[in-house]
Tab-separated table of C-alpha atoms and ligand atoms in Angstrom:
chain	number	residue	atom	x	y	z
J	913	MET	CA	41.558	348.175	90.192
J	914	LYS	CA	40.585	345.075	88.569
J	915	GLU	CA	41.689	342.538	91.182
J	916	GLY	CA	43.229	339.483	89.006
J	917	LEU	CA	45.658	336.999	88.662
J	918	LEU	CA	47.587	337.068	85.441
J	919	ILE	CA	48.798	333.344	84.607
J	920	SER	CA	50.476	332.290	81.750
J	921	ASP	CA	51.140	328.882	80.771
J	922	GLN	CA	54.275	328.028	79.497
J	923	ARG	CA	53.487	324.497	78.472
J	924	THR	CA	51.301	325.887	76.203
J	925	GLN	CA	51.524	329.369	75.755
J	926	ALA	CA	48.099	330.302	76.512
J	927	SER	CA	47.362	332.797	79.513
J	928	TYR	CA	44.615	333.264	81.710
J	929	GLU	CA	42.694	335.472	84.044
J	930	ILE	CA	41.853	334.859	87.131
J	931	PRO	CA	39.795	336.866	90.026
J	932	ILE	CA	41.198	337.199	93.068
J	933	GLN	CA	38.614	338.100	95.784
J	934	ASP	CA	39.601	339.003	99.425
J	935	GLY	CA	43.509	338.079	99.224
J	936	THR	CA	42.679	334.700	97.576
J	937	ILE	CA	41.412	332.916	93.782
J	938	ARG	CA	39.660	330.022	93.646
J	939	ALA	CA	41.409	326.967	93.172
J	940	MET	CA	38.160	325.478	90.897
J	941	ASP	CA	39.612	328.116	88.750
J	942	LEU	CA	42.811	326.342	88.018
J	943	ARG	CA	40.735	323.801	86.225
J	944	GLN	CA	40.203	325.278	82.887
J	945	ILE	CA	44.231	325.690	82.817
J	946	LYS	CA	44.625	322.222	80.322
J	947	THR	CA	47.330	321.208	77.989
J	948	ALA	CA	44.617	319.352	76.265
J	949	PRO	CA	40.607	319.411	75.933
J	950	ASP	CA	40.925	315.727	77.485
J	951	ASP	CA	43.636	317.049	80.337
J	952	PHE	CA	42.355	316.900	83.902
J	953	GLY	CA	43.208	320.651	84.337
J	954	LEU	CA	45.237	321.773	87.052
J	955	MET	CA	44.739	321.771	90.417
J	956	SER	CA	46.924	323.332	93.084
J	957	TYR	CA	48.922	320.666	95.985
J	958	ASP	CA	48.912	321.869	99.496
J	959	PRO	CA	49.313	318.955	102.254
J	960	ALA	CA	48.571	320.138	105.600
J	961	PHE	CA	46.450	322.793	104.174
J	962	MET	CA	49.607	325.678	104.505
J	963	ASN	CA	47.746	328.142	102.135
J	964	THR	CA	44.451	326.770	101.627
J	965	ALA	CA	41.236	329.259	102.736
J	966	SER	CA	39.159	325.881	103.317
J	967	CYS	CA	35.581	327.933	103.922
J	968	ARG	CA	34.220	331.839	103.989
J	969	SER	CA	34.063	332.362	108.606
J	970	ALA	CA	32.774	335.550	110.382
J	971	ILE	CA	33.871	333.456	114.155
J	972	THR	CA	37.133	334.117	114.898
J	973	PHE	CA	39.796	336.363	113.911
J	974	ILE	CA	43.565	335.820	114.216
J	975	GLU	CA	46.003	337.979	113.207
J	976	GLY	CA	49.595	335.301	113.693
J	977	ASP	CA	51.725	338.215	113.201
J	978	LYS	CA	50.652	341.030	115.308
J	979	GLY	CA	49.398	338.060	118.181
J	980	ILE	CA	46.003	339.400	117.987
J	981	LEU	CA	42.649	336.740	118.540
J	982	ARG	CA	39.230	337.995	118.115
J	983	TYR	CA	35.967	336.122	118.409
J	984	ARG	CA	33.279	337.861	116.288
J	985	GLY	CA	35.026	340.851	116.551
J	986	TYR	CA	35.692	341.503	120.046
J	987	PRO	CA	39.335	341.313	121.671
J	988	ILE	CA	39.773	338.483	123.779
J	989	GLU	CA	41.402	339.977	126.344
J	990	THR	CA	37.988	341.948	126.672
J	991	LEU	CA	35.922	338.941	126.690
J	992	ALA	CA	38.397	337.052	129.454
J	993	GLU	CA	38.397	340.408	131.742
J	994	LYS	CA	34.467	341.151	131.131
J	995	CYS	CA	32.491	337.999	130.167
J	996	SER	CA	31.061	334.596	131.209
J	997	PHE	CA	32.106	331.427	129.011
J	998	LEU	CA	28.369	331.022	128.682
J	999	GLU	CA	28.195	334.388	127.244
J	1000	VAL	CA	31.072	333.639	125.467
J	1001	ALA	CA	29.638	330.368	123.855
J	1002	TYR	CA	26.546	332.307	123.029
J	1003	LEU	CA	28.535	335.022	120.881
J	1004	ILE	CA	30.295	332.598	119.361
J	1005	LEU	CA	27.546	330.210	118.063
J	1006	PHE	CA	24.789	332.917	116.884
J	1007	GLY	CA	26.736	336.165	116.790
J	1008	ASP	CA	26.863	338.601	118.746
J	1009	LEU	CA	26.327	339.042	122.495
J	1010	PRO	CA	23.472	338.132	124.539
J	1011	THR	CA	21.162	340.656	126.100
J	1012	GLU	CA	20.345	339.924	129.890
J	1013	PRO	CA	17.115	338.017	128.912
J	1014	GLN	CA	18.895	335.709	126.243
J	1015	LEU	CA	21.582	334.639	128.498
J	1016	LYS	CA	19.430	333.910	131.358
J	1017	GLU	CA	17.517	332.162	129.037
J	1018	TRP	CA	20.293	330.240	127.656
J	1019	VAL	CA	22.206	329.660	130.964
J	1020	GLY	CA	19.012	328.023	131.581
J	1021	GLN	CA	18.877	326.204	128.320
J	1022	ILE	CA	22.104	324.949	129.032
J	1023	THR	CA	21.689	324.294	132.910
J	1024	HIS	CA	18.404	321.855	131.857
J	1025	HIS	CA	20.702	319.967	129.505
J	1026	THR	CA	23.641	318.833	131.885
J	1027	MET	CA	22.012	315.582	132.955
J	1028	LEU	CA	23.449	312.155	131.101
J	1029	HIS	CA	20.593	309.525	130.616
J	1030	GLU	CA	21.121	306.120	133.018
J	1031	THR	CA	22.309	304.354	129.962
J	1032	THR	CA	25.253	306.594	129.456
J	1033	LYS	CA	26.555	307.102	132.719
J	1034	LYS	CA	26.435	302.843	132.538
J	1035	PHE	CA	28.323	303.204	129.550
J	1036	LEU	CA	31.327	304.912	131.105
J	1037	GLU	CA	31.111	302.627	134.002
J	1038	GLY	CA	32.144	299.942	131.403
J	1039	PHE	CA	35.689	301.215	130.966
J	1040	ARG	CA	38.826	299.685	132.399
J	1041	TYR	CA	40.145	301.756	135.576
J	1042	ASP	CA	42.825	303.327	134.351
J	1043	ALA	CA	41.324	304.404	130.566
J	1044	HIS	CA	42.287	307.538	129.385
J	1045	PRO	CA	39.812	310.188	130.000
J	1046	MET	CA	40.351	311.528	126.321
J	1047	GLY	CA	39.154	307.989	124.978
J	1048	MET	CA	36.504	307.807	127.486
J	1049	LEU	CA	35.472	311.197	126.792
J	1050	VAL	CA	35.721	310.812	122.462
J	1051	SER	CA	33.651	307.386	123.187
J	1052	THR	CA	30.737	308.645	125.254
J	1053	VAL	CA	30.323	312.065	123.088
J	1054	ALA	CA	29.972	309.513	120.048
J	1055	ALA	CA	27.815	307.187	121.936
J	1056	LEU	CA	25.356	310.121	122.598
J	1057	SER	CA	23.915	309.965	118.764
J	1058	THR	CA	22.541	306.305	120.068
J	1059	VAL	CA	20.692	308.249	122.690
J	1060	TYR	CA	19.369	311.169	120.210
J	1061	PRO	CA	18.599	309.775	116.693
J	1062	GLU	CA	16.843	313.119	115.688
J	1063	ALA	CA	19.995	314.275	116.114
J	1064	ARG	CA	21.039	313.404	112.481
J	1065	HIS	CA	18.728	315.653	111.033
J	1066	VAL	CA	21.350	318.319	110.776
J	1067	GLN	CA	18.898	320.545	108.078
J	1068	ASP	CA	16.397	321.430	109.937
J	1069	PRO	CA	17.922	324.328	112.686
J	1070	GLU	CA	15.569	323.809	115.641
J	1071	ILE	CA	16.842	320.156	115.814
J	1072	ARG	CA	20.360	321.660	115.425
J	1073	ARG	CA	19.835	324.321	118.289
J	1074	LEU	CA	18.938	321.069	120.649
J	1075	GLN	CA	22.185	319.102	120.121
J	1076	ILE	CA	24.287	322.467	120.354
J	1077	MET	CA	22.832	323.055	124.340
J	1078	ARG	CA	23.072	319.743	124.289
J	1079	LEU	CA	26.427	319.157	123.589
J	1080	ILE	CA	27.738	322.040	125.489
J	1081	GLY	CA	25.643	321.026	128.558
J	1082	LYS	CA	27.008	317.758	129.065
J	1083	MET	CA	30.255	318.000	128.092
J	1084	PRO	CA	31.930	319.194	131.822
J	1085	THR	CA	29.448	316.075	132.956
J	1086	ILE	CA	31.068	313.427	130.802
J	1087	ALA	CA	34.434	315.178	131.852
J	1088	ALA	CA	34.217	314.969	135.423
J	1089	TYR	CA	32.835	311.034	135.231
J	1090	THR	CA	36.007	310.448	133.028
J	1091	TYR	CA	37.636	311.732	135.906
J	1092	ARG	CA	35.872	310.051	138.724
J	1093	HIS	CA	36.075	306.824	137.255
J	1094	SER	CA	39.975	306.927	136.659
J	1095	LEU	CA	39.811	307.844	140.854
J	1096	GLY	CA	36.984	304.750	141.369
J	1097	TYR	CA	34.706	307.252	142.761
J	1098	PRO	CA	31.107	307.263	142.505
J	1099	TYR	CA	29.633	309.894	140.118
J	1100	VAL	CA	28.420	312.963	140.805
J	1101	TYR	CA	24.794	314.853	139.702
J	1102	PRO	CA	24.895	318.130	137.976
J	1103	ASP	CA	23.415	320.403	140.823
J	1104	ASN	CA	21.308	322.976	138.587
J	1105	GLU	CA	21.533	325.863	141.196
J	1106	LEU	CA	25.611	326.447	140.514
J	1107	GLY	CA	26.521	327.671	137.261
J	1108	TYR	CA	28.989	326.180	134.337
J	1109	THR	CA	32.564	325.906	136.144
J	1110	GLY	CA	30.787	325.785	139.779
J	1111	ASN	CA	28.651	322.901	138.694
J	1112	PHE	CA	31.449	321.668	136.674
J	1113	MET	CA	33.693	321.766	139.905
J	1114	ASN	CA	31.166	320.226	141.842
J	1115	MET	CA	30.997	317.192	139.792
J	1116	LEU	CA	34.617	316.479	140.193
J	1117	TRP	CA	35.376	317.205	143.446
J	1118	LYS	CA	32.065	317.011	146.408
J	1119	MET	CA	32.745	314.015	148.752
J	1120	ALA	CA	30.454	313.400	151.610
J	1121	GLU	CA	29.347	317.154	152.358
J	1122	PRO	CA	25.896	317.681	151.167
J	1123	ARG	CA	26.941	320.928	149.444
J	1124	TYR	CA	29.886	321.723	147.231
J	1125	THR	CA	31.147	324.954	147.736
J	1126	ALA	CA	33.442	325.557	144.744
J	1127	ASN	CA	36.560	328.601	145.816
J	1128	PRO	CA	34.632	331.611	143.728
J	1129	ALA	CA	39.049	332.653	142.406
J	1130	LEU	CA	39.019	329.198	141.068
J	1131	ALA	CA	36.166	329.117	139.424
J	1132	CYS	CA	36.480	332.221	137.959
J	1133	ALA	CA	40.067	330.995	136.863
J	1134	LEU	CA	38.728	327.908	135.236
J	1135	ASP	CA	36.121	330.413	133.492
J	1136	ILE	CA	38.228	332.408	131.859
J	1137	LEU	CA	40.237	329.180	130.675
J	1138	PHE	CA	37.214	328.025	128.825
J	1139	ILE	CA	36.624	331.313	127.485
J	1140	LEU	CA	40.616	331.233	125.871
J	1141	HIS	CA	40.143	327.551	124.491
J	1142	ALA	CA	36.270	328.186	123.042
J	1143	ASP	CA	37.699	328.623	119.938
J	1144	HIS	CA	40.334	329.323	116.954
J	1145	GLU	CA	39.489	329.137	113.488
J	1146	GLN	CA	40.291	326.375	111.313
J	1147	ASN	CA	42.440	324.511	113.457
J	1148	CYS	CA	42.682	320.405	113.025
J	1149	SER	CA	40.263	319.639	115.251
J	1150	ALA	CA	38.049	322.470	113.200
J	1151	ASN	CA	38.945	320.851	110.105
J	1152	VAL	CA	38.030	317.687	111.675
J	1153	MET	CA	34.670	319.051	112.457
J	1154	ARG	CA	33.832	320.494	109.567
J	1155	SER	CA	34.938	318.148	107.524
J	1156	VAL	CA	32.644	314.937	109.260
J	1157	GLY	CA	30.159	317.130	109.237
J	1158	SER	CA	30.338	317.649	105.822
J	1159	SER	CA	28.858	313.954	104.729
J	1160	ARG	CA	25.591	314.993	106.812
J	1161	ALA	CA	26.933	313.026	110.226
J	1162	ASP	CA	25.242	314.156	113.228
J	1163	PRO	CA	26.793	317.124	115.129
J	1164	PHE	CA	27.716	314.187	118.276
J	1165	LEU	CA	29.509	312.320	115.877
J	1166	ALA	CA	31.427	315.175	114.104
J	1167	THR	CA	32.487	316.455	117.540
J	1168	ALA	CA	33.621	312.972	119.225
J	1169	ALA	CA	35.408	313.183	115.538
J	1170	ALA	CA	36.745	316.670	116.179
J	1171	ALA	CA	37.773	315.842	120.383
J	1172	ALA	CA	40.320	313.035	118.725
J	1173	ALA	CA	41.793	315.178	116.484
J	1174	LEU	CA	41.962	317.550	120.019
J	1175	SER	CA	43.948	314.813	121.396
J	1176	GLY	CA	46.471	314.623	119.651
J	1177	PRO	CA	50.336	315.796	121.107
J	1178	LEU	CA	50.941	318.615	118.069
J	1179	HIS	CA	47.090	319.909	119.146
J	1180	GLY	CA	45.779	319.837	122.227
J	1181	GLY	CA	47.298	316.717	124.155
J	1182	ALA	CA	49.948	318.765	123.589
J	1183	ASN	CA	49.244	320.198	127.598
J	1184	GLU	CA	49.682	317.260	128.836
J	1185	GLU	CA	53.060	316.985	127.113
J	1186	VAL	CA	53.912	320.009	128.577
J	1187	LEU	CA	53.834	318.297	132.295
J	1188	LYS	CA	55.570	315.515	131.115
J	1189	MET	CA	58.186	317.718	130.019
J	1190	LEU	CA	58.642	319.909	133.121
J	1191	ASP	CA	59.196	316.976	135.147
J	1192	GLU	CA	61.487	315.595	132.467
J	1193	ILE	CA	63.980	318.816	133.000
J	1194	GLY	CA	63.063	318.119	136.640
J	1195	ALA	CA	64.953	321.604	137.810
J	1196	LYS	CA	65.419	324.827	136.437
J	1197	ASP	CA	69.743	324.713	136.089
J	1198	LYS	CA	68.685	322.040	133.397
J	1199	VAL	CA	66.911	323.866	131.089
J	1200	PRO	CA	70.106	325.511	129.156
J	1201	ALA	CA	70.844	321.168	128.951
J	1202	TYR	CA	67.593	320.080	127.375
J	1203	ILE	CA	66.774	323.516	125.154
J	1204	GLU	CA	70.550	322.241	123.464
J	1205	LYS	CA	68.832	319.067	123.046
J	1206	VAL	CA	65.414	320.531	121.152
J	1207	LYS	CA	68.009	322.817	118.745
J	1208	ALA	CA	69.487	319.423	117.749
J	1209	GLY	CA	66.497	317.907	116.461
J	1210	GLN	CA	65.797	315.593	119.750
J	1211	PHE	CA	62.314	316.482	120.198
J	1212	LYS	CA	60.387	319.751	120.009
J	1213	LEU	CA	59.754	322.181	123.287
J	1214	MET	CA	55.708	321.053	123.720
J	1215	GLY	CA	53.559	324.281	124.534
J	1216	PHE	CA	55.816	325.946	121.834
J	1217	GLY	CA	55.278	327.565	118.382
J	1218	HIS	CA	52.613	327.686	116.228
J	1219	ARG	CA	51.120	327.670	112.715
J	1220	ILE	CA	49.257	331.034	112.613
J	1221	TYR	CA	51.059	332.581	115.525
J	1222	LYS	CA	54.350	334.251	115.071
J	1223	ASN	CA	54.150	336.420	117.249
J	1224	TYR	CA	53.231	335.620	121.307
J	1225	ASP	CA	49.792	333.554	122.177
J	1226	PRO	CA	47.624	336.883	123.607
J	1227	ARG	CA	46.263	333.204	125.091
J	1228	ALA	CA	49.700	332.802	126.724
J	1229	ARG	CA	49.517	336.063	127.847
J	1230	ILE	CA	46.149	335.802	130.068
J	1231	LEU	CA	47.116	332.440	131.286
J	1232	LYS	CA	50.162	334.149	133.007
J	1233	TRP	CA	48.112	336.077	134.435
J	1234	ALA	CA	44.973	333.699	135.439
J	1235	ALA	CA	48.236	331.742	137.019
J	1236	ASP	CA	49.398	333.611	139.469
J	1237	ARG	CA	45.738	334.370	140.747
J	1238	VAL	CA	45.512	330.392	140.931
J	1239	PHE	CA	48.506	330.260	143.200
J	1240	GLU	CA	47.346	332.740	145.391
J	1241	VAL	CA	44.759	330.194	146.528
J	1242	THR	CA	46.640	326.535	145.553
J	1243	GLY	CA	49.814	327.903	146.110
J	1244	ARG	CA	52.633	328.253	143.637
J	1245	ASN	CA	53.178	325.215	141.626
J	1246	PRO	CA	57.054	324.407	141.328
J	1247	LYS	CA	56.963	324.063	137.540
J	1248	LEU	CA	56.130	327.457	136.823
J	1249	ASP	CA	59.883	328.316	137.466
J	1250	ILE	CA	61.142	325.546	134.837
J	1251	ALA	CA	58.042	327.070	132.347
J	1252	LEU	CA	59.669	330.786	133.066
J	1253	GLU	CA	63.173	329.681	132.276
J	1254	LEU	CA	62.153	328.148	129.491
J	1255	GLU	CA	60.386	330.581	128.046
J	1256	ARG	CA	63.604	333.536	129.155
J	1257	ILE	CA	65.882	331.121	127.422
J	1258	ALA	CA	64.312	330.134	124.493
J	1259	LEU	CA	62.879	333.567	123.254
J	1260	GLU	CA	66.680	334.799	123.554
J	1261	ASP	CA	67.443	331.687	121.570
J	1262	GLU	CA	68.830	332.588	117.917
J	1263	TYR	CA	66.656	329.152	117.054
J	1264	PHE	CA	63.522	330.581	118.582
J	1265	ILE	CA	64.006	333.983	117.276
J	1266	LYS	CA	63.752	332.936	113.881
J	1267	ARG	CA	61.774	330.651	113.406
J	1268	LYS	CA	59.295	332.871	115.489
J	1269	LEU	CA	58.373	330.064	117.960
J	1270	TYR	CA	56.976	331.879	120.599
J	1271	PRO	CA	54.894	330.005	123.693
J	1272	ASN	CA	51.224	328.935	122.943
J	1273	VAL	CA	48.101	328.272	124.533
J	1274	ASP	CA	49.105	324.612	126.159
J	1275	PHE	CA	52.286	326.155	127.543
J	1276	TYR	CA	50.635	327.664	131.069
J	1277	SER	CA	47.307	325.906	131.085
J	1278	GLY	CA	48.561	322.562	132.702
J	1279	ILE	CA	50.678	324.213	135.079
J	1280	ILE	CA	47.472	325.877	135.912
J	1281	TYR	CA	45.506	322.702	136.123
J	1282	GLN	CA	47.868	320.899	138.103
J	1283	ALA	CA	47.912	323.744	140.717
J	1284	MET	CA	43.579	323.079	141.181
J	1285	GLY	CA	44.022	319.749	141.305
J	1286	PHE	CA	43.844	317.917	137.835
J	1287	LYS	CA	45.784	315.212	136.286
J	1288	PRO	CA	47.959	315.525	133.310
J	1289	GLU	CA	45.840	312.989	131.811
J	1290	MET	CA	42.625	315.275	132.563
J	1291	PHE	CA	44.565	318.329	130.667
J	1292	THR	CA	42.821	317.392	127.152
J	1293	VAL	CA	39.690	316.305	128.486
J	1294	LEU	CA	39.608	320.623	129.847
J	1295	PHE	CA	40.439	321.772	126.500
J	1296	ALA	CA	37.493	319.350	124.654
J	1297	ILE	CA	34.706	321.156	127.027
J	1298	PRO	CA	35.309	324.560	126.028
J	1299	ARG	CA	36.388	324.401	122.863
J	1300	THR	CA	33.024	322.334	121.782
J	1301	ALA	CA	31.298	325.660	121.748
J	1302	GLY	CA	33.780	326.479	119.059
J	1303	TRP	CA	33.596	323.110	116.771
J	1304	LEU	CA	29.833	324.046	116.928
J	1305	ALA	CA	29.472	327.185	115.658
J	1306	GLN	CA	31.821	325.997	112.674
J	1307	TRP	CA	29.753	323.629	112.402
J	1308	GLN	CA	26.926	325.526	112.319
J	1309	GLU	CA	28.367	327.500	109.809
J	1310	MET	CA	29.516	324.965	107.761
J	1311	VAL	CA	26.248	323.645	107.503
J	1312	GLU	CA	24.102	326.625	106.665
J	1313	ASP	CA	26.746	328.043	103.908
J	1314	PRO	CA	25.538	327.645	100.267
J	1315	GLU	CA	29.016	327.039	99.040
J	1316	GLN	CA	29.527	324.238	101.098
J	1317	LYS	CA	29.593	320.461	100.312
J	1318	ILE	CA	31.432	317.407	101.277
J	1319	ALA	CA	34.950	318.078	101.779
J	1320	ARG	CA	36.652	315.635	99.283
J	1321	PRO	CA	40.095	316.381	98.547
J	1322	ARG	CA	41.952	315.371	95.198
J	1323	GLN	CA	44.949	313.998	95.262
J	1324	VAL	CA	48.825	313.242	93.289
J	1325	TYR	CA	48.625	309.495	92.727
J	1326	ILE	CA	52.112	308.643	92.527
J	1327	GLY	CA	51.154	304.278	92.309
J	1328	HIS	CA	52.027	302.082	90.272
J	1329	ALA	CA	50.525	301.819	86.720
J	1330	VAL	CA	48.340	299.415	86.202
J	1331	ARG	CA	50.034	295.817	86.754
J	1332	ASP	CA	49.606	292.693	85.727
J	1333	PHE	CA	47.859	290.556	88.644
J	1334	VAL	CA	50.359	287.176	89.690
J	1335	PRO	CA	48.788	283.981	91.434
J	1336	LEU	CA	49.438	283.790	94.497
J	1337	GLU	CA	51.651	280.132	93.746
J	1338	LYS	CA	53.563	282.407	91.543
J	1339	ARG	CA	54.872	285.604	93.678
J	1340	SER	CA	57.962	286.289	95.028
J	1341	ALA	CA	58.716	288.798	98.206
J	1342	ALA	CA	59.434	292.135	96.745
J	1343	PRO	CA	62.901	293.372	97.911
J	1344	ALA	CA	62.951	295.179	101.757
J	1345	PRO	CA	63.222	298.670	101.004
J	1346	VAL	CA	66.782	300.453	100.977
J	1347	LYS	CA	67.278	302.220	104.160
J	1348	ALA	CA	69.159	305.727	103.703
T	1468	CMC	N1	60.273	323.182	118.977
T	1468	CMC	C1	61.091	323.311	118.487
T	1468	CMC	N2	61.124	323.502	117.137
T	1468	CMC	C2	59.951	323.914	116.917
T	1468	CMC	C3	58.917	324.209	117.683
T	1468	CMC	C4	58.771	323.534	119.314
T	1468	CMC	N3	58.037	323.201	119.501
T	1468	CMC	N4	57.720	324.187	116.484
T	1468	CMC	C5	58.036	324.147	115.629
T	1468	CMC	N5	59.539	324.239	115.586
T	1468	CMC	C6	60.575	324.391	114.212
T	1468	CMC	C7	60.444	322.796	113.339
T	1468	CMC	O1	61.243	321.933	113.527
T	1468	CMC	C8	61.164	323.949	111.795
T	1468	CMC	O2	62.293	323.927	112.176
T	1468	CMC	P1	62.872	323.521	110.565
T	1468	CMC	O3	62.377	324.691	109.602
T	1468	CMC	O4	64.351	323.699	110.725
T	1468	CMC	O5	62.987	322.768	110.308
T	1468	CMC	C9	60.302	324.718	112.467
T	1468	CMC	O6	60.017	325.560	113.838
T	1468	CMC	C10	58.607	324.981	111.452
T	1468	CMC	O7	57.934	324.533	112.322
T	1468	CMC	P2	56.571	323.595	111.692
T	1468	CMC	O8	57.087	322.017	112.241
T	1468	CMC	O9	56.898	323.365	110.114
T	1468	CMC	O10	55.278	324.280	111.900
T	1468	CMC	P3	54.124	323.604	111.535
T	1468	CMC	O11	53.114	325.059	111.724
T	1468	CMC	O12	53.765	322.604	111.024
T	1468	CMC	O13	54.060	322.846	113.764
T	1468	CMC	C11	53.020	323.259	115.488
T	1468	CMC	C12	53.380	323.563	114.053
T	1468	CMC	C13	52.071	323.552	116.996
T	1468	CMC	C14	52.721	321.481	115.523
T	1468	CMC	C15	54.561	323.131	115.989
T	1468	CMC	O14	55.064	324.665	116.681
T	1468	CMC	C16	54.239	321.926	117.461
T	1468	CMC	O15	54.965	320.356	117.389
T	1468	CMC	N6	54.435	322.196	118.904
T	1468	CMC	C17	54.249	321.561	119.868
T	1468	CMC	C18	53.444	321.439	119.931
T	1468	CMC	C19	52.619	322.089	120.602
T	1468	CMC	O16	53.063	322.809	121.416
T	1468	CMC	N7	51.201	322.431	120.029
T	1468	CMC	C20	50.219	323.046	120.470
T	1468	CMC	C21	49.887	323.949	119.673
T	1468	CMC	S1	49.100	325.345	119.957
T	1468	CMC	C22	47.326	324.784	120.560
T	1468	CMC	C23	46.615	323.907	119.667
T	1468	CMC	O17	46.706	324.506	118.527
T	1468	CMC	O18	46.314	322.603	120.517
């Protein structure tokens, strides 16, 4: 069957046949639709990319209506159960699960790149005692660009691979340093004998003991959390990574930009907001009144809703399971009861049912992180560590895609037509806008 779209332009009575491929039309095919030879041609208008595919990608598959998430074809549930985070990072970045020797080499390479240059450590020391860890992370990742100037040669696959290893290796070190800085504790250097999450925990929590031993159940839970957060196709921060990377900026700067996008409360910053919300609600019996305020449009229920998922976020389901494992070690976080009550009431309420609003990944992750001993300000930093693998995979795919160019959307100009210039002494103030 021929796949095409017939368009009839009522302005000119002309008709056009536009090919359909993979359920999409090419926006550039609309340009031929003109009212006159000097007409620019038709564009599509899509604020917030509600219905625009910006790339062809083979990394992550999401079927939002069914609550399905797969990395490179493997269901997230299987990967969370059977793999380590670095195994999954390799899969996301290079397309296939590593063999045993490949994994050994990969883990060795990442471990080799965990150290920060001493000047970067000093850079971190310069932040105020109460600096938000996400601001510190974003700035420090950007600062790495000055330490590795060769990173700008983004067309060189070997140089790209080296920066990928550096970023994945150094992200937990930067994150741990931001945490120690906020507490006024001395920084702990990476320990190459430890695994990825075990070493991260060592850099976070080692005090005077000769060797820090992470609780294996908590290290395992953190590893699962990292797997769940590793990639999520074309979300806001992945789009920033691709967009900034499309100008051929180096991957440290592009990653810093992506992390900045992640920090917002509508994206990764939501996990911090969930905890604030649970604190504000305070008790299980206050939940119905809070839900009423959400329905009245006073604020959003943080950790609920998703642009793509119109069903239960599969990551939230695994997180609920992981929460129980963590609470066996740490004791139950009392906020879980408020969260469960919020979920129960929301899932039975017409407002949430009609809009297909379900808990997302940020709803339960904060409760787990808090039980592990993290302050809410650290939650988004914990999201950024594993998402770095996803950002880099998206960036690499973009750089290698011959169809990609510098990202540059169009606009519909709605401002003034040409105006006569008025000299300063003759200008009068414009009337204040009338409030609606
Ligand atoms: N609480 C109450 N109402 C909501 C919520 C919510 N959390 N989310 C969406 N709605 C309503 C929204 O008001 C709108 O209602 P109406 O049709 O009456 O105007 C309808 O549902 C559709 O929402 P939308 O804002 O058009 O949806 P969107 O796709 O633009 O936004 C979202 C998606 C995730 C930004 C949004 O659901 C939200 O702000 N959620 C809270 C923040 C949050 O948890 N973010 C984390 C997202 S998952 C992890 C990540 O990507 O980082």
